[in-house]
Short mmCIF file of C-alpha atoms in Angstrom, two decimals:
data_model
loop_
_atom_site.label_atom_id
_atom_site.label_comp_id
_atom_site.label_asym_id
_atom_site.label_seq_id
_atom_site.Cartn_x
_atom_site.Cartn_y
_atom_site.Cartn_z
CA MET A 71 6.87 -25.62 38.87
CA SER A 72 6.41 -25.78 35.18
CA ASN A 73 8.63 -23.68 32.89
CA VAL A 74 6.82 -21.53 30.49
CA ILE A 75 8.52 -21.06 27.09
CA ARG A 76 7.83 -17.64 25.49
CA VAL A 77 7.78 -17.73 21.79
CA GLU A 78 8.66 -14.45 20.36
CA PRO A 79 6.68 -13.21 17.24
CA LYS A 80 8.32 -13.63 13.97
CA PRO A 81 9.39 -10.32 12.44
CA LYS A 82 7.51 -9.52 9.31
CA THR A 83 8.21 -6.80 6.55
CA CYS A 84 5.12 -4.78 5.89
CA VAL A 85 4.00 -1.99 3.54
CA ALA A 86 1.71 0.85 4.42
CA LEU A 87 -0.20 2.72 1.82
CA ILE A 88 -1.49 6.01 3.05
CA ARG A 89 -4.42 7.44 1.11
CA GLY A 90 -4.73 10.97 -0.20
CA ILE A 91 -1.76 12.89 1.20
CA ASN A 92 0.46 15.30 -0.67
CA VAL A 93 -2.04 15.56 -3.47
CA GLY A 94 -1.93 19.17 -4.64
CA ARG A 95 -1.45 21.59 -1.72
CA ALA A 96 -3.82 19.81 0.73
CA LYS A 97 -2.92 17.30 3.45
CA ARG A 98 0.89 17.86 3.17
CA VAL A 99 3.05 15.49 5.15
CA ALA A 100 6.83 15.37 5.38
CA MET A 101 8.30 11.97 4.81
CA ALA A 102 10.65 12.58 7.78
CA ASP A 103 7.63 12.91 9.99
CA LEU A 104 6.09 9.78 8.70
CA ARG A 105 9.25 7.80 9.33
CA GLN A 106 9.37 9.13 12.85
CA LEU A 107 5.84 8.28 13.46
CA PHE A 108 6.43 4.56 12.52
CA SER A 109 9.71 4.42 14.50
CA GLY A 110 7.95 5.95 17.54
CA LEU A 111 5.47 3.04 17.45
CA GLY A 112 8.32 0.55 17.60
CA TYR A 113 8.42 -0.37 13.92
CA ARG A 114 12.00 -1.02 12.59
CA HIS A 115 13.51 0.18 9.23
CA ALA A 116 10.66 2.63 8.46
CA THR A 117 11.61 3.61 4.91
CA THR A 118 9.54 5.95 2.61
CA LEU A 119 9.23 5.66 -1.13
CA LEU A 120 8.34 8.77 -3.20
CA ASN A 121 6.21 11.33 -1.63
CA SER A 122 2.74 9.79 -1.89
CA GLY A 123 2.50 8.00 1.38
CA ASN A 124 4.38 4.62 1.14
CA VAL A 125 6.23 3.27 4.04
CA VAL A 126 8.04 -0.09 4.23
CA PHE A 127 8.79 -1.25 7.72
CA VAL A 128 9.34 -4.25 9.92
CA ASP A 129 6.88 -5.35 12.57
CA ASP A 130 8.13 -7.44 15.61
CA THR A 131 4.80 -7.35 17.54
CA GLY A 132 2.96 -10.33 15.99
CA GLU A 133 -0.05 -7.99 15.33
CA THR A 134 -2.29 -8.63 12.27
CA THR A 135 -2.21 -6.01 9.40
CA GLN A 136 -5.62 -4.82 10.48
CA GLN A 137 -4.30 -4.27 14.07
CA ILE A 138 -1.26 -2.38 12.79
CA SER A 139 -3.63 -0.24 10.34
CA ALA A 140 -5.77 0.69 13.15
CA LYS A 141 -2.83 1.73 15.35
CA LEU A 142 -1.30 3.70 12.59
CA GLU A 143 -4.35 5.60 11.75
CA SER A 144 -4.90 6.57 15.36
CA ALA A 145 -1.28 7.72 15.85
CA PHE A 146 -1.38 9.53 12.46
CA ALA A 147 -4.55 11.47 13.35
CA SER A 148 -3.21 12.32 16.66
CA ARG A 149 0.44 13.36 15.59
CA ILE A 150 -0.08 14.64 11.95
CA GLY A 151 -3.28 16.59 12.60
CA PHE A 152 -5.76 14.90 10.26
CA SER A 153 -7.30 11.55 9.51
CA ALA A 154 -6.11 9.32 6.66
CA ARG A 155 -6.93 5.69 5.59
CA ILE A 156 -3.98 3.46 5.95
CA ILE A 157 -3.89 0.04 4.21
CA VAL A 158 -1.29 -2.29 5.43
CA LEU A 159 -0.12 -5.39 3.55
CA THR A 160 2.79 -7.84 4.33
CA ALA A 161 5.62 -8.21 1.81
CA VAL A 162 4.14 -11.74 1.07
CA GLU A 163 0.75 -10.01 0.33
CA LEU A 164 2.33 -7.42 -1.95
CA ARG A 165 4.28 -10.04 -3.80
CA SER A 166 1.16 -12.18 -4.38
CA VAL A 167 -0.52 -8.90 -5.85
CA VAL A 168 2.31 -8.56 -8.28
CA GLU A 169 2.62 -12.12 -9.27
CA ALA A 170 -0.99 -12.50 -9.89
CA ASP A 171 -1.01 -9.57 -12.36
CA PRO A 172 -3.82 -10.52 -14.73
CA LEU A 173 -3.16 -7.65 -17.34
CA SER A 174 0.62 -8.09 -17.95
CA HIS A 175 -0.26 -9.04 -21.58
CA VAL A 176 -1.79 -5.53 -22.44
CA ALA A 177 -0.54 -3.13 -19.63
CA THR A 178 2.68 -2.08 -21.27
CA GLU A 179 3.06 1.29 -19.70
CA PRO A 180 3.56 1.25 -15.84
CA SER A 181 2.37 4.82 -15.31
CA ARG A 182 -0.92 4.09 -16.87
CA TYR A 183 -1.50 0.86 -15.06
CA LEU A 184 -3.37 1.35 -11.73
CA VAL A 185 -3.76 -1.08 -8.80
CA ALA A 186 -6.16 -0.27 -6.15
CA PHE A 187 -5.48 -2.04 -2.82
CA LEU A 188 -8.54 -2.98 -0.89
CA ASP A 189 -8.84 -3.19 2.90
CA SER A 190 -10.90 -6.34 2.95
CA SER A 191 -12.96 -8.67 0.70
CA ASP A 192 -16.10 -6.82 1.60
CA TRP A 193 -15.92 -4.84 -1.73
CA SER A 194 -15.81 -8.02 -3.91
CA ALA A 195 -19.55 -7.72 -5.05
CA PRO A 196 -19.42 -4.01 -6.28
CA VAL A 197 -16.03 -4.60 -7.84
CA LYS A 198 -17.08 -7.50 -9.62
CA GLN A 199 -20.06 -5.67 -10.86
CA LEU A 200 -17.87 -2.91 -12.28
CA ALA A 201 -15.64 -5.72 -13.89
CA GLY A 202 -18.57 -7.10 -15.70
CA GLN A 203 -19.07 -3.90 -17.58
CA ASP A 204 -17.46 -2.66 -20.88
CA TRP A 205 -14.64 -0.04 -20.19
CA THR A 206 -13.21 -0.06 -23.63
CA PRO A 207 -10.43 0.93 -24.31
CA GLU A 208 -9.82 0.60 -20.48
CA ILE A 209 -9.66 -2.71 -18.81
CA LEU A 210 -10.63 -3.73 -15.26
CA ALA A 211 -9.57 -7.14 -13.61
CA THR A 212 -9.92 -8.25 -9.97
CA GLY A 213 -7.76 -10.13 -7.47
CA PRO A 214 -8.28 -11.19 -3.79
CA ARG A 215 -6.66 -7.94 -2.40
CA ALA A 216 -6.45 -5.59 -5.34
CA VAL A 217 -8.11 -4.30 -8.46
CA TYR A 218 -6.12 -3.81 -11.47
CA ALA A 219 -7.17 -1.01 -14.10
CA TRP A 220 -5.32 -0.60 -17.32
CA CYS A 221 -5.86 3.05 -18.57
CA PRO A 222 -4.15 3.37 -21.95
CA ASN A 223 -5.12 7.09 -22.28
CA GLY A 224 -3.74 7.93 -18.80
CA ILE A 225 -5.07 7.54 -15.24
CA SER A 226 -5.92 11.08 -14.50
CA GLY A 227 -9.39 11.93 -15.74
CA GLY A 228 -10.04 8.50 -16.84
CA ARG A 229 -13.67 7.07 -16.63
CA LEU A 230 -12.49 3.87 -14.99
CA ALA A 231 -10.22 5.44 -12.42
CA GLU A 232 -12.88 7.91 -11.37
CA GLU A 233 -15.60 5.14 -11.02
CA LEU A 234 -13.30 3.04 -8.98
CA ASN A 235 -12.62 6.00 -6.59
CA ARG A 236 -16.36 6.71 -6.33
CA THR A 237 -17.26 3.06 -5.63
CA LEU A 238 -14.38 2.08 -3.23
CA LYS A 239 -14.19 5.45 -1.54
CA ASP A 240 -11.94 5.29 1.53
CA SER A 241 -11.84 1.44 1.62
CA SER A 242 -8.96 1.42 -0.83
CA THR A 243 -5.93 3.42 -2.02
CA ALA A 244 -4.34 3.12 -5.38
CA ARG A 245 -0.81 3.23 -6.85
CA ASN A 246 0.55 2.95 -10.32
CA TRP A 247 2.44 -0.14 -11.43
CA ALA A 248 5.73 1.44 -11.30
CA SER A 249 5.28 2.42 -7.66
CA VAL A 250 4.04 -0.94 -6.84
CA THR A 251 6.99 -2.84 -8.19
CA LYS A 252 9.41 -0.32 -6.59
CA LEU A 253 7.69 -0.98 -3.19
CA LEU A 254 7.90 -4.65 -3.62
CA LYS A 255 11.76 -4.30 -4.49
CA LEU A 256 12.19 -2.16 -1.41
CA ALA A 257 10.32 -4.58 0.71
CA GLU A 258 12.31 -7.53 -0.48
CA GLN A 259 15.59 -5.67 0.21
CA ILE A 260 14.53 -5.04 3.80
CA GLU A 261 13.07 -8.41 4.14
CA ASN A 262 16.36 -10.01 3.13
CA SER A 263 18.57 -7.64 5.26
CA PRO A 264 16.53 -6.96 8.40
CA SER A 265 19.43 -6.16 10.53
CA SER A 266 21.36 -3.87 8.00
CA SER A 267 22.18 -0.41 9.30
CA SER A 268 23.01 0.75 5.89
CA LEU A 269 19.49 0.89 4.36
CA SER A 270 18.53 4.35 3.13
CA SER A 271 15.59 5.80 5.25
CA SER A 272 14.08 7.74 2.46
CA LEU A 273 13.59 7.33 -1.36
CA SER A 274 11.56 10.22 -1.99
CA SER A 275 12.42 11.31 -5.38
CA ASP A 276 10.01 10.92 -8.26
#
C-alpha cells in the first residue's frame, strides 16, 4: 500500500483592495465588520488600513488571487448587503508595483500620485491608448498590473483620474501613493511575522 504525502499550501500574505466603499455617506462599512468577514472565511491576521477598504491578510488555502477575490466578493455581498469589486494581490505583486514605479522622478507628492490596480491584463489596450495621449501637466504610465497617474494639481476633479475611472470602470480600484506604500509596509510586517499575536488588527486613522 503506497503512502500519500500531502503537501500543505505555503501561506502567502495578500492585500485586498475594495472599490467604492466609505466614499461620502454611501456604502458605509465598518472596518471591524471587514476583519470579521475575512476571519470568518479562514484568513489569518486580517488587518485593515485607513477607512477606504484595504485589508492585509494571510491565506493558507493555496487558492489563486482570482479565486480569493471571487470568494470575498460573494461573502461581502451576502454579509455586508451590497456588491463591491475586490481586487486581491499578493505581497510580492504589490512590492513589484512599488518597485516598478515609473514616475518617481516627477511624482513628488504622494497624495497626488494615483495608482489604479487592474484585475487582469485585459485592459492593456485601452490603457495604452490613454497613455499615448497628452495629459499635460498630468502624466500617465503603465505597468503589468497597475496604471500610474501623476496629478500635480490634485486627484479630485482631475481630467486624467476621471478618464481612468470612466475607462476602467469596475475592473480597477485606485489608491494614492501614500496608501500604497503604507499597505506594502504593513504587508511586509505581517509577512515577516506570520505567527505574531501582537499585530494591530486595525490601522484606520487617516
